[in-house]
PDB file of C-alpha atoms in Angstrom:
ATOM      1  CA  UNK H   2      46.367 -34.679 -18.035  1.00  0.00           C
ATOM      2  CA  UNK H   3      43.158 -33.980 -16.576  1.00  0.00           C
ATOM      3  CA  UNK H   4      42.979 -33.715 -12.698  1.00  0.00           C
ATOM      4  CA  UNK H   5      40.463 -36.685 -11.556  1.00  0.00           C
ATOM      5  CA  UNK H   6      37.499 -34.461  -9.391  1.00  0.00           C
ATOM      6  CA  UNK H   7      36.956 -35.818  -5.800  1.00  0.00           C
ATOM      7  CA  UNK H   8      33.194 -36.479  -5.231  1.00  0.00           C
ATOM      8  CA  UNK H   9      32.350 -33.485  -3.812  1.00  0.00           C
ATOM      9  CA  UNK H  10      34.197 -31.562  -6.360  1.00  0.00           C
ATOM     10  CA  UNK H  11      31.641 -33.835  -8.818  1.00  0.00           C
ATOM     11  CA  UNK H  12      28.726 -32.853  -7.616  1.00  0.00           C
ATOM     12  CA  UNK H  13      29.591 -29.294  -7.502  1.00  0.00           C
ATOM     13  CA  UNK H  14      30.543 -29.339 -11.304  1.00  0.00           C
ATOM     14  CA  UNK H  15      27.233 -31.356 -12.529  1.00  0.00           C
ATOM     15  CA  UNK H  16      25.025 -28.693 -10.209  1.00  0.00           C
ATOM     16  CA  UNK H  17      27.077 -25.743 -11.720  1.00  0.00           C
ATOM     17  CA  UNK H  18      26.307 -27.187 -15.612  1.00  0.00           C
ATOM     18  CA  UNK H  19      22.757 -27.975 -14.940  1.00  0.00           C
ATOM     19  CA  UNK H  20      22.104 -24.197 -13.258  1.00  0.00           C
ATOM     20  CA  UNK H  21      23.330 -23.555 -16.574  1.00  0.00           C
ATOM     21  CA  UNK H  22      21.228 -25.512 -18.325  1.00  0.00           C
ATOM     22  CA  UNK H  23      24.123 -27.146 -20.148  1.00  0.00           C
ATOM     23  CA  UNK H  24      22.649 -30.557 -19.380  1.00  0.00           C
ATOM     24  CA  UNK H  25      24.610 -32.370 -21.863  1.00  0.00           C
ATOM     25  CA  UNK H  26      27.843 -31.011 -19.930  1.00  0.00           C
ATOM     26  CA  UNK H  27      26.609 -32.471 -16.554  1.00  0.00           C
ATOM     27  CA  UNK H  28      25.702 -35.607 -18.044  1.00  0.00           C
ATOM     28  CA  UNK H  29      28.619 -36.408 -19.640  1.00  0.00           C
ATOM     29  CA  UNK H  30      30.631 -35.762 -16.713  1.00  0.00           C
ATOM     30  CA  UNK H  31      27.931 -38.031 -14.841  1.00  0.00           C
ATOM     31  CA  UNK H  32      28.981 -40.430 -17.353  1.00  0.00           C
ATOM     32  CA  UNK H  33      32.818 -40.336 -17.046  1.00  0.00           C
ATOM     33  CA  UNK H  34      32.803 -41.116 -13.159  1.00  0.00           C
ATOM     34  CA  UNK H  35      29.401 -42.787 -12.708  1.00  0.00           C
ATOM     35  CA  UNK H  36      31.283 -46.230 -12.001  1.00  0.00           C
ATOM     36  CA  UNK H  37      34.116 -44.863  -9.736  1.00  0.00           C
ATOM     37  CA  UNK H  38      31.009 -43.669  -7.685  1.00  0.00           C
ATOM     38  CA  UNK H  39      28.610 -45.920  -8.002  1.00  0.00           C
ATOM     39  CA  UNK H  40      27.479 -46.556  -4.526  1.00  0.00           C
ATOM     40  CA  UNK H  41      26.943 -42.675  -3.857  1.00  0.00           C
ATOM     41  CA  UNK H  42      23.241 -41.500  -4.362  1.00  0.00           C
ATOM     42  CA  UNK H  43      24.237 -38.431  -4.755  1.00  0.00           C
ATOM     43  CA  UNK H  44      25.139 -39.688  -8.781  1.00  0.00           C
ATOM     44  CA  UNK H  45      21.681 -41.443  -9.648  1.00  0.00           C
ATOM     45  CA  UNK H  46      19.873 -38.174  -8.010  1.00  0.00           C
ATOM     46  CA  UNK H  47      21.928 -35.681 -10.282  1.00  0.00           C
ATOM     47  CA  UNK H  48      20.379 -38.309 -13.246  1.00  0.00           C
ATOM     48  CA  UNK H  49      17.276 -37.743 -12.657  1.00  0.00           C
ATOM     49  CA  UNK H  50      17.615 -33.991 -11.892  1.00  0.00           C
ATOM     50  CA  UNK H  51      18.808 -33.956 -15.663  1.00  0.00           C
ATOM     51  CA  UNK H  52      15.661 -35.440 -16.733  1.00  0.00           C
ATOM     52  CA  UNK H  53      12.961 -33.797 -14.893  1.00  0.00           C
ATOM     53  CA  UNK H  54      14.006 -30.739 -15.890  1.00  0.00           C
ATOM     54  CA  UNK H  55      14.463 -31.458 -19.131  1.00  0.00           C
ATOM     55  CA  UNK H  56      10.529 -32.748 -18.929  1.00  0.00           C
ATOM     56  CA  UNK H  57      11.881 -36.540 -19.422  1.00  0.00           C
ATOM     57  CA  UNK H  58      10.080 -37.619 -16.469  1.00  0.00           C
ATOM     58  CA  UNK H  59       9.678 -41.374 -17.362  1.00  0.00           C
ATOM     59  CA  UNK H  60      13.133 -41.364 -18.034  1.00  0.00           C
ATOM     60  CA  UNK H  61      13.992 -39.762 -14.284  1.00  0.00           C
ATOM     61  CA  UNK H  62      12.404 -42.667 -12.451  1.00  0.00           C
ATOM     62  CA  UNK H  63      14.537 -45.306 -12.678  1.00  0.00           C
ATOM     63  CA  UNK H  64      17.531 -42.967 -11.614  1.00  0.00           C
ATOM     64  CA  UNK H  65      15.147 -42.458  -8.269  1.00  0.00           C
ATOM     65  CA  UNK H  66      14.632 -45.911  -7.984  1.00  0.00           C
ATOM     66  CA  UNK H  67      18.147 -46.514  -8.113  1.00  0.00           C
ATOM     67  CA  UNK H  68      18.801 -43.965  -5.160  1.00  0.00           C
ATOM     68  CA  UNK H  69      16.553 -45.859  -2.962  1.00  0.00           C
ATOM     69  CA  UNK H  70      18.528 -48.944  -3.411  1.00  0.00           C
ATOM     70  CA  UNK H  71      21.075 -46.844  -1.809  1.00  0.00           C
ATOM     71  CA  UNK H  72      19.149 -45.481   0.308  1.00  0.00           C
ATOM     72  CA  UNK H  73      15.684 -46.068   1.003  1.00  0.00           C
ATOM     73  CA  UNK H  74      14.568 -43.470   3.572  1.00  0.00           C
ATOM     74  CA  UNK H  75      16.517 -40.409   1.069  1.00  0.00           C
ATOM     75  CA  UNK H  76      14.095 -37.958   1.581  1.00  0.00           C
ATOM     76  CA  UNK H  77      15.158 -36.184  -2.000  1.00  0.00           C
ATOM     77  CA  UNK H  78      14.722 -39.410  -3.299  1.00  0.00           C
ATOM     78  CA  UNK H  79      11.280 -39.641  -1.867  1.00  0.00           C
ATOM     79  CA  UNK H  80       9.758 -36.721  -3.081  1.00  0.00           C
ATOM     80  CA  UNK H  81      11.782 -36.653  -6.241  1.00  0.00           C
ATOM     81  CA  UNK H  82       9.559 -39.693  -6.978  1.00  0.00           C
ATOM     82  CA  UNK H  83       6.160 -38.216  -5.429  1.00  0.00           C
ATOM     83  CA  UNK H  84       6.716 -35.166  -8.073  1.00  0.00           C
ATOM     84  CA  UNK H  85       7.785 -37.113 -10.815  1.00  0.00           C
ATOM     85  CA  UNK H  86       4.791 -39.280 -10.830  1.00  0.00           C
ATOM     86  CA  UNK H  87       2.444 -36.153 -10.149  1.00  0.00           C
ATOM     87  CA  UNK H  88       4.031 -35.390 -13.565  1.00  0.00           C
ATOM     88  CA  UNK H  89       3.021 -37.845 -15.425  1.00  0.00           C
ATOM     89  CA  UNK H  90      -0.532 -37.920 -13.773  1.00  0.00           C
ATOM     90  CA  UNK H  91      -0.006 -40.784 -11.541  1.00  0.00           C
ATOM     91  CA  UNK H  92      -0.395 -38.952  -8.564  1.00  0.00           C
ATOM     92  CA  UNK H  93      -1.913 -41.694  -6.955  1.00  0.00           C
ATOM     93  CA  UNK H  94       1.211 -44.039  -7.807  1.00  0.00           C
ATOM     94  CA  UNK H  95       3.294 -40.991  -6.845  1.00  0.00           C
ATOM     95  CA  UNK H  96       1.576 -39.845  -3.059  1.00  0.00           C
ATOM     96  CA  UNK H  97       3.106 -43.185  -1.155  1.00  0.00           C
ATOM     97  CA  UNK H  98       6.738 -42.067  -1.680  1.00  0.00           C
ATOM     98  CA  UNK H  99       5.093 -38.731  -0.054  1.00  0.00           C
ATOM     99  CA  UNK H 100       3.423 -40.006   2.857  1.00  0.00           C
ATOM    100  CA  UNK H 101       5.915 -42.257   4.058  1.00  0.00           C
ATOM    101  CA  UNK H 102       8.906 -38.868   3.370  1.00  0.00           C
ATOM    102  CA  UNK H 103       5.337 -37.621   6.149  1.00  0.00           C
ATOM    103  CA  UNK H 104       6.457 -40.608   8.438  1.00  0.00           C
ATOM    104  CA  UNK H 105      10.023 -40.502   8.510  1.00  0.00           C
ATOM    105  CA  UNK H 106      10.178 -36.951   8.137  1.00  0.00           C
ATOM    106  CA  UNK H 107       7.301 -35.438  10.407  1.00  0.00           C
ATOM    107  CA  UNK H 108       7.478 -31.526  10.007  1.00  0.00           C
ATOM    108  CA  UNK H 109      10.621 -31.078   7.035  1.00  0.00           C
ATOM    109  CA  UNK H 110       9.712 -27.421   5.485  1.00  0.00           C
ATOM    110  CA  UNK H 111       9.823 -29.670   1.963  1.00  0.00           C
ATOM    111  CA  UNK H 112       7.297 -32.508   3.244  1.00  0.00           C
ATOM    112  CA  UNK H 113       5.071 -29.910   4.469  1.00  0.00           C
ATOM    113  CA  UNK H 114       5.096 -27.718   1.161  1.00  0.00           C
ATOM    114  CA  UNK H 115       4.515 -30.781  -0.764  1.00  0.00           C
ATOM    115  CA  UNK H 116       1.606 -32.355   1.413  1.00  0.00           C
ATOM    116  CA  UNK H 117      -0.012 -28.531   0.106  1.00  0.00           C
ATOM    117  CA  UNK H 118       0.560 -28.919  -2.863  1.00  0.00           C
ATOM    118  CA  UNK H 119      -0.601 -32.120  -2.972  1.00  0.00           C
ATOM    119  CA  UNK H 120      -4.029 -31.389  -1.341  1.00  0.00           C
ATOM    120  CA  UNK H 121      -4.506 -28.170  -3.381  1.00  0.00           C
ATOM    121  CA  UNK H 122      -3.974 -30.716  -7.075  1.00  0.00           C
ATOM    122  CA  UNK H 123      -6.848 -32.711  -4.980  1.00  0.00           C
ATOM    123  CA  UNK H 124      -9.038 -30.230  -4.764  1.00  0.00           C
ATOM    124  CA  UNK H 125      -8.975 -30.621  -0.753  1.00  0.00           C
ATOM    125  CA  UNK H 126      -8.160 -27.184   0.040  1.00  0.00           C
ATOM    126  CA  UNK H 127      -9.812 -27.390   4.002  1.00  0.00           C
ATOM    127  CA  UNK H 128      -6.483 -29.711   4.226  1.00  0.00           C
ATOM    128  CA  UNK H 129      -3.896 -27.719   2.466  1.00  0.00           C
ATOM    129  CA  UNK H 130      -4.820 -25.315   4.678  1.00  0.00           C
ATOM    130  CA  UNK H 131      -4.622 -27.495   7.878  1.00  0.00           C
ATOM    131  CA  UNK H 132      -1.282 -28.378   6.710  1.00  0.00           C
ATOM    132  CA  UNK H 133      -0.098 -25.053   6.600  1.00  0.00           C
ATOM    133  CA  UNK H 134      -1.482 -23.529   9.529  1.00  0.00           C
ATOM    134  CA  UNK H 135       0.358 -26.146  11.380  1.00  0.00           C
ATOM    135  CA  UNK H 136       3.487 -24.716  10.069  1.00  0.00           C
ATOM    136  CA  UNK H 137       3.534 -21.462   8.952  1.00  0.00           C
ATOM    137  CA  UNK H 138       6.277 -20.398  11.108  1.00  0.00           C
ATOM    138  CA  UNK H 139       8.261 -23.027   9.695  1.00  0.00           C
ATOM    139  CA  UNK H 140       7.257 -21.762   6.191  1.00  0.00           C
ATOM    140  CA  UNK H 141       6.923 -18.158   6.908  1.00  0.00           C
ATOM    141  CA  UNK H 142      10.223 -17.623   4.226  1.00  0.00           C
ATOM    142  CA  UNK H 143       9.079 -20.153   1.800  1.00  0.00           C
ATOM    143  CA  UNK H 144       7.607 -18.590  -1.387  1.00  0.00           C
ATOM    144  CA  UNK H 145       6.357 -21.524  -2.873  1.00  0.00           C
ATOM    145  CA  UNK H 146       4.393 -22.735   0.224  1.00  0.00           C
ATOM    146  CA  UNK H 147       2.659 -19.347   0.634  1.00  0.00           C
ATOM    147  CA  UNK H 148       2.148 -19.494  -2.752  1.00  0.00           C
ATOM    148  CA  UNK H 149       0.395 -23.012  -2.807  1.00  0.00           C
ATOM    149  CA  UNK H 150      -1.302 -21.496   0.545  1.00  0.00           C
ATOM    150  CA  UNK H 151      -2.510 -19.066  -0.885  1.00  0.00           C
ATOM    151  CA  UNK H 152      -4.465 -20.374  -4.035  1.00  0.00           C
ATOM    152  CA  UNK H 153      -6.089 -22.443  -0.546  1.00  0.00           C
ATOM    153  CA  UNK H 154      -6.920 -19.826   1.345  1.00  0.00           C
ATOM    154  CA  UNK H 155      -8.530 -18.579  -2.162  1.00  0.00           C
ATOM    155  CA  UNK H 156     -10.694 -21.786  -2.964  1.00  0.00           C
ATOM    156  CA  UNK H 157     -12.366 -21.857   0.240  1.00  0.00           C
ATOM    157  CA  UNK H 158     -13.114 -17.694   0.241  1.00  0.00           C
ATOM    158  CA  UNK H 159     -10.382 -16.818   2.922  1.00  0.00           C
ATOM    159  CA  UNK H 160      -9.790 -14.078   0.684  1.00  0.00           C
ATOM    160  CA  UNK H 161      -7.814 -11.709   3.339  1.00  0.00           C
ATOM    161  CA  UNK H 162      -5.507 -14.985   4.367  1.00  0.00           C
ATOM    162  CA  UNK H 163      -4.768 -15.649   0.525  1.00  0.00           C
ATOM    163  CA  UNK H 164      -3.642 -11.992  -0.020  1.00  0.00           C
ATOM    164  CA  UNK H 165      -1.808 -12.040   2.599  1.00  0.00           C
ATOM    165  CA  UNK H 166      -0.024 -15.276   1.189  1.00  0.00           C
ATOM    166  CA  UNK H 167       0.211 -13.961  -2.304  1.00  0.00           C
ATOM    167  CA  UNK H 168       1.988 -10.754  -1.290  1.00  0.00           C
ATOM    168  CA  UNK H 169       4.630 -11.938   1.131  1.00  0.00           C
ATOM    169  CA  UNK H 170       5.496 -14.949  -1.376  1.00  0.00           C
ATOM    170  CA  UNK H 171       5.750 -12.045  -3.776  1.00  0.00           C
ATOM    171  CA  UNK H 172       7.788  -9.977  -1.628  1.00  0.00           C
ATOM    172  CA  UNK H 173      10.282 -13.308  -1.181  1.00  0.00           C
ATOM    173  CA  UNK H 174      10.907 -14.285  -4.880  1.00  0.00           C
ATOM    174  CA  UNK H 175       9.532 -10.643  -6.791  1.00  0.00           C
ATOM    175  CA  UNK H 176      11.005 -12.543 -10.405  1.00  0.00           C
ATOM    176  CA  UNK H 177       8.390 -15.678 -10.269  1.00  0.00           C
ATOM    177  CA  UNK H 178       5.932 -15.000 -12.745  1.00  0.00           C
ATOM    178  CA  UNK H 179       3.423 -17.535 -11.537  1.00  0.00           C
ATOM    179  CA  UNK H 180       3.229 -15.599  -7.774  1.00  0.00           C
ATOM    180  CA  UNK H 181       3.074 -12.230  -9.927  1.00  0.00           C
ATOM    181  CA  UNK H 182       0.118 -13.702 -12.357  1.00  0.00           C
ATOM    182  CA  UNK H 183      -1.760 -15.354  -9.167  1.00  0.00           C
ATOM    183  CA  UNK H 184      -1.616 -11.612  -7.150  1.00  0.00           C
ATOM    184  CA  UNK H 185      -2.963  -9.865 -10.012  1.00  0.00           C
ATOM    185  CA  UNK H 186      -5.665 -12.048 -10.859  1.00  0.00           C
ATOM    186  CA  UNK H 187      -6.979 -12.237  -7.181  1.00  0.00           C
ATOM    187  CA  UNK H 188      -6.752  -8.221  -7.298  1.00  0.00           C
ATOM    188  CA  UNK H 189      -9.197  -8.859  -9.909  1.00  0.00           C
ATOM    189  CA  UNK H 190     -11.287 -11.189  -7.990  1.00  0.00           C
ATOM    190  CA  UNK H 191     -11.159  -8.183  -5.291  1.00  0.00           C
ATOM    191  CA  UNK H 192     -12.236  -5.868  -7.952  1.00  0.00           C
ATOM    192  CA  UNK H 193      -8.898  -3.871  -7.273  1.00  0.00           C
ATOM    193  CA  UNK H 194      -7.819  -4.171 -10.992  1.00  0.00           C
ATOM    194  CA  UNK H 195      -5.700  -1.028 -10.890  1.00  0.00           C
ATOM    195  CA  UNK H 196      -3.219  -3.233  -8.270  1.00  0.00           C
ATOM    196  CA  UNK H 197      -2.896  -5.841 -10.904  1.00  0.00           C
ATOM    197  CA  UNK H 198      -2.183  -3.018 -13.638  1.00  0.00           C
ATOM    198  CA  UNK H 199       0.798  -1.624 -11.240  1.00  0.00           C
ATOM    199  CA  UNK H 200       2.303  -5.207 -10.807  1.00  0.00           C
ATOM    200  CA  UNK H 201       2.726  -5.564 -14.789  1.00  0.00           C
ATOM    201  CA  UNK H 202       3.903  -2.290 -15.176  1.00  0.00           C
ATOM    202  CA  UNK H 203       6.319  -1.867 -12.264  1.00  0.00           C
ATOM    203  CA  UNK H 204       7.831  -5.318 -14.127  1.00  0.00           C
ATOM    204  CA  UNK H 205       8.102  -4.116 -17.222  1.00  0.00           C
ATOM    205  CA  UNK H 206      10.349  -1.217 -16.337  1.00  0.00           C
ATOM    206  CA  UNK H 207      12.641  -3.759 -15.716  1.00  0.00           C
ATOM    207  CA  UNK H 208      12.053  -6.440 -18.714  1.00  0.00           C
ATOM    208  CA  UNK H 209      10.278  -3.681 -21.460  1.00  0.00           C
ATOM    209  CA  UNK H 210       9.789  -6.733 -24.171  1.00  0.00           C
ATOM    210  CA  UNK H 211       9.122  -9.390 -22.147  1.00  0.00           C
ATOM    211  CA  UNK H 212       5.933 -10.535 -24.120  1.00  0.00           C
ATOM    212  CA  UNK H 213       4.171 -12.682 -21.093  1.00  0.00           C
ATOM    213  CA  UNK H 214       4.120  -9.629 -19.280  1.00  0.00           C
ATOM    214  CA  UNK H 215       2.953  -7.636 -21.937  1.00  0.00           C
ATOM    215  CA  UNK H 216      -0.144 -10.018 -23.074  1.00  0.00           C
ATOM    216  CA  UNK H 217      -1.183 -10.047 -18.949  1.00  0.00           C
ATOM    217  CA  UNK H 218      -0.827  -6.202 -18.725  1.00  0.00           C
ATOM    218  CA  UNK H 219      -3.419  -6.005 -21.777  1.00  0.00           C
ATOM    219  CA  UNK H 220      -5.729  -8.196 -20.503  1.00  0.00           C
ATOM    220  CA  UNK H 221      -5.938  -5.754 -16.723  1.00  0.00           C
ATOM    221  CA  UNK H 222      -6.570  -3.019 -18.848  1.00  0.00           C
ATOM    222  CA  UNK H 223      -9.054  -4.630 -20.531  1.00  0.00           C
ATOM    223  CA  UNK H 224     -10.819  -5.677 -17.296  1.00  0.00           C
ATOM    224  CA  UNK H 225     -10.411  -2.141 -16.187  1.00  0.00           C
ATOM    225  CA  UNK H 226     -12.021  -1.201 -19.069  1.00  0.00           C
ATOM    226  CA  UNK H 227      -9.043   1.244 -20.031  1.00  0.00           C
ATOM    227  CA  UNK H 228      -9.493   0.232 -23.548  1.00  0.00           C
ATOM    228  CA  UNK H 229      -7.042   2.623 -25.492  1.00  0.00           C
ATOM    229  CA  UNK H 230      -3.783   1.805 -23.206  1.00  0.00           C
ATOM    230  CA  UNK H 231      -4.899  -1.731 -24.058  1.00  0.00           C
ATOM    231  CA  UNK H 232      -5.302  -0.944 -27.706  1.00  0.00           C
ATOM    232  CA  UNK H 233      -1.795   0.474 -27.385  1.00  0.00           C
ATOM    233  CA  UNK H 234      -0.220  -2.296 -25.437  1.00  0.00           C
ATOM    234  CA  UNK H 235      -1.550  -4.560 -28.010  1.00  0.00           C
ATOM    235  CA  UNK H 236      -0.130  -2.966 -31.295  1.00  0.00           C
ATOM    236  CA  UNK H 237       3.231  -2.437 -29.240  1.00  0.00           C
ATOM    237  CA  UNK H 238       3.359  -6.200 -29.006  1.00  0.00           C
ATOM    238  CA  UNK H 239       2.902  -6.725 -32.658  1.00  0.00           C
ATOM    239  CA  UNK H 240       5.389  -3.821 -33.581  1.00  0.00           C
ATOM    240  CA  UNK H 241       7.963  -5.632 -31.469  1.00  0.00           C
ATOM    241  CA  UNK H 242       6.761  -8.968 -32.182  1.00  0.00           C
ATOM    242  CA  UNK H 243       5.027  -9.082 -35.576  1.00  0.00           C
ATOM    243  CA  UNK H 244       5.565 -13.015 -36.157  1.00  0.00           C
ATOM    244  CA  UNK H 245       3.889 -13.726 -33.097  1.00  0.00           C
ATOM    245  CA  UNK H 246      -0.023 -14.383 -32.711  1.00  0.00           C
ATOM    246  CA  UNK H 247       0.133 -12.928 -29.275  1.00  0.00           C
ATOM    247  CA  UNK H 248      -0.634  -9.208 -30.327  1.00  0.00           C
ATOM    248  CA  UNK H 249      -3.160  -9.660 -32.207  1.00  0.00           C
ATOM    249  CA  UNK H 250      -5.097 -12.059 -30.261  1.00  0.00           C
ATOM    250  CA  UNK H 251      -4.787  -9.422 -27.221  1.00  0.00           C
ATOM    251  CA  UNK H 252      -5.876  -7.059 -29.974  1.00  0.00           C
ATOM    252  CA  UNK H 253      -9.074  -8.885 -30.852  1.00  0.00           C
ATOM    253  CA  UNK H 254      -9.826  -9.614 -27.232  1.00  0.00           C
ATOM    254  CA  UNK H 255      -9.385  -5.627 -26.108  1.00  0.00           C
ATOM    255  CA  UNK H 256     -12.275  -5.431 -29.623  1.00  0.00           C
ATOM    256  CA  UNK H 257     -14.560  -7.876 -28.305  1.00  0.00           C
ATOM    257  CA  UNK H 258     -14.018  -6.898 -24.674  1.00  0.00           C
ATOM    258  CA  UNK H 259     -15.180  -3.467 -25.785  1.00  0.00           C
TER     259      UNK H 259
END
């Protein structure tokens, strides 16, 4: 017989399946003790965790919802909402969950990242700034807050404070391609296009076929006006990858750049 998992024992399991990305696993283990635990929060949260990243956001809310019935000042509960709402572009339905996680939770590292991000989607950078100026020593190890910093500091021409951001988010979490992709591009914007060349290549020693990395290499060399290395990247990609449109789209672009 089966030995019946204490709660904490639960929770471990479902986390260990979804870090898998064998949702179906956590869920149905969700679904076998669900109703022996059904006043923990804990159960409705791991729900919606299955959903949102699964990009079933209208199908994560009500498992929120049902948190807060538990209990209604759960600060993942809170924000879980504020992002899933962001999601499906009702930000505005979405930012009340994260201003009162503000009020009950003045100066939380993950209130203060996602007031950033917030103001950044808003286009009110002067804020996101604010915000994180108040607290970068709290956030002075959190990638994604330099990272949403950053792109800030960038909007309103603090170019020196947004590099700064970019590279030590960077230097936190090297394998996030979106930190990688925003560095090189503001290399570009500092007309330092060679940096941006290094960044691709220095990953690609370590992933060779990863195609992403490939297409955003081309596209540096391009800008650098290195247009052979290009033209070589390019028909690498399509060797390696000849059902995909990607080559020869960076092919045509390194033609018409030149």
């Amino acid at each position: 017989m089966e030995d019946w998992l204490d709660f904490p024992e639960l929770i471990d399991n479902v986390q260990e399946y979804f870090d898998l990305n064998l949702y179906d696993n956590g869920l149905a283990l969700l679904d076998k003790y669900k109703d022996f635990y059904q006043n923990e929060w804990e159960i409705y949260f791991l729900y919606s965790r299955a959903y949102s990243e699964q990009n079933k956001t209208e199908q994560a809310i009500p498992y929120l919802y049902k948190c807060l019935k538990i209990d209604k000042d759960n600060l993942d509960c809170l924000l879980g909402l504020f992002y899933a709402y962001s999601q499906m572009d009702q930000m505005q339905k979405g930012v009340r969950y994260l201003m009162k996680a503000k009020k009950l939770y003045p100066g939380n590292e993950m209130v203060v990242n996602a007031l950033i991000w917030y103001y950044a989607e808003i286009n009110n950078f002067s804020k996101a700034v604010s915000c994180f100026e108040k607290s970068k020593s709290l956030l002075s190890n959190n990638s994604e807050a330099l990272r949403n910093a950053g792109i800030a500091y960038e909007r309103i021409g603090e170019y020196d404070k947004a590099l700064h951001c970019f590279n030590i988010s960077f230097k936190i979490n090297p394998e996030i391609d979106e930190t990688r992709d925003l560095l090189a591009d503001h290399y570009i914007l500092r007309d330092e296009v060679s940096k941006s060349i290094d960044l691709y290549k220095d990953y690609l020693t370590k992933s060779p076929k990863n195609i992403k990395a490939m297409s955003r290499l081309i596209f540096c060399l391009s800008q650098n006006n290195q247009i052979e290395e290009a033209k070589k990247a390019a028909q690498d990609i399509i060797r390696i990858y000849p059902n995909s449109p990607v080559g020869y789209v960076d092919l045509s672009y390194v033609f018409l750049n030149n």
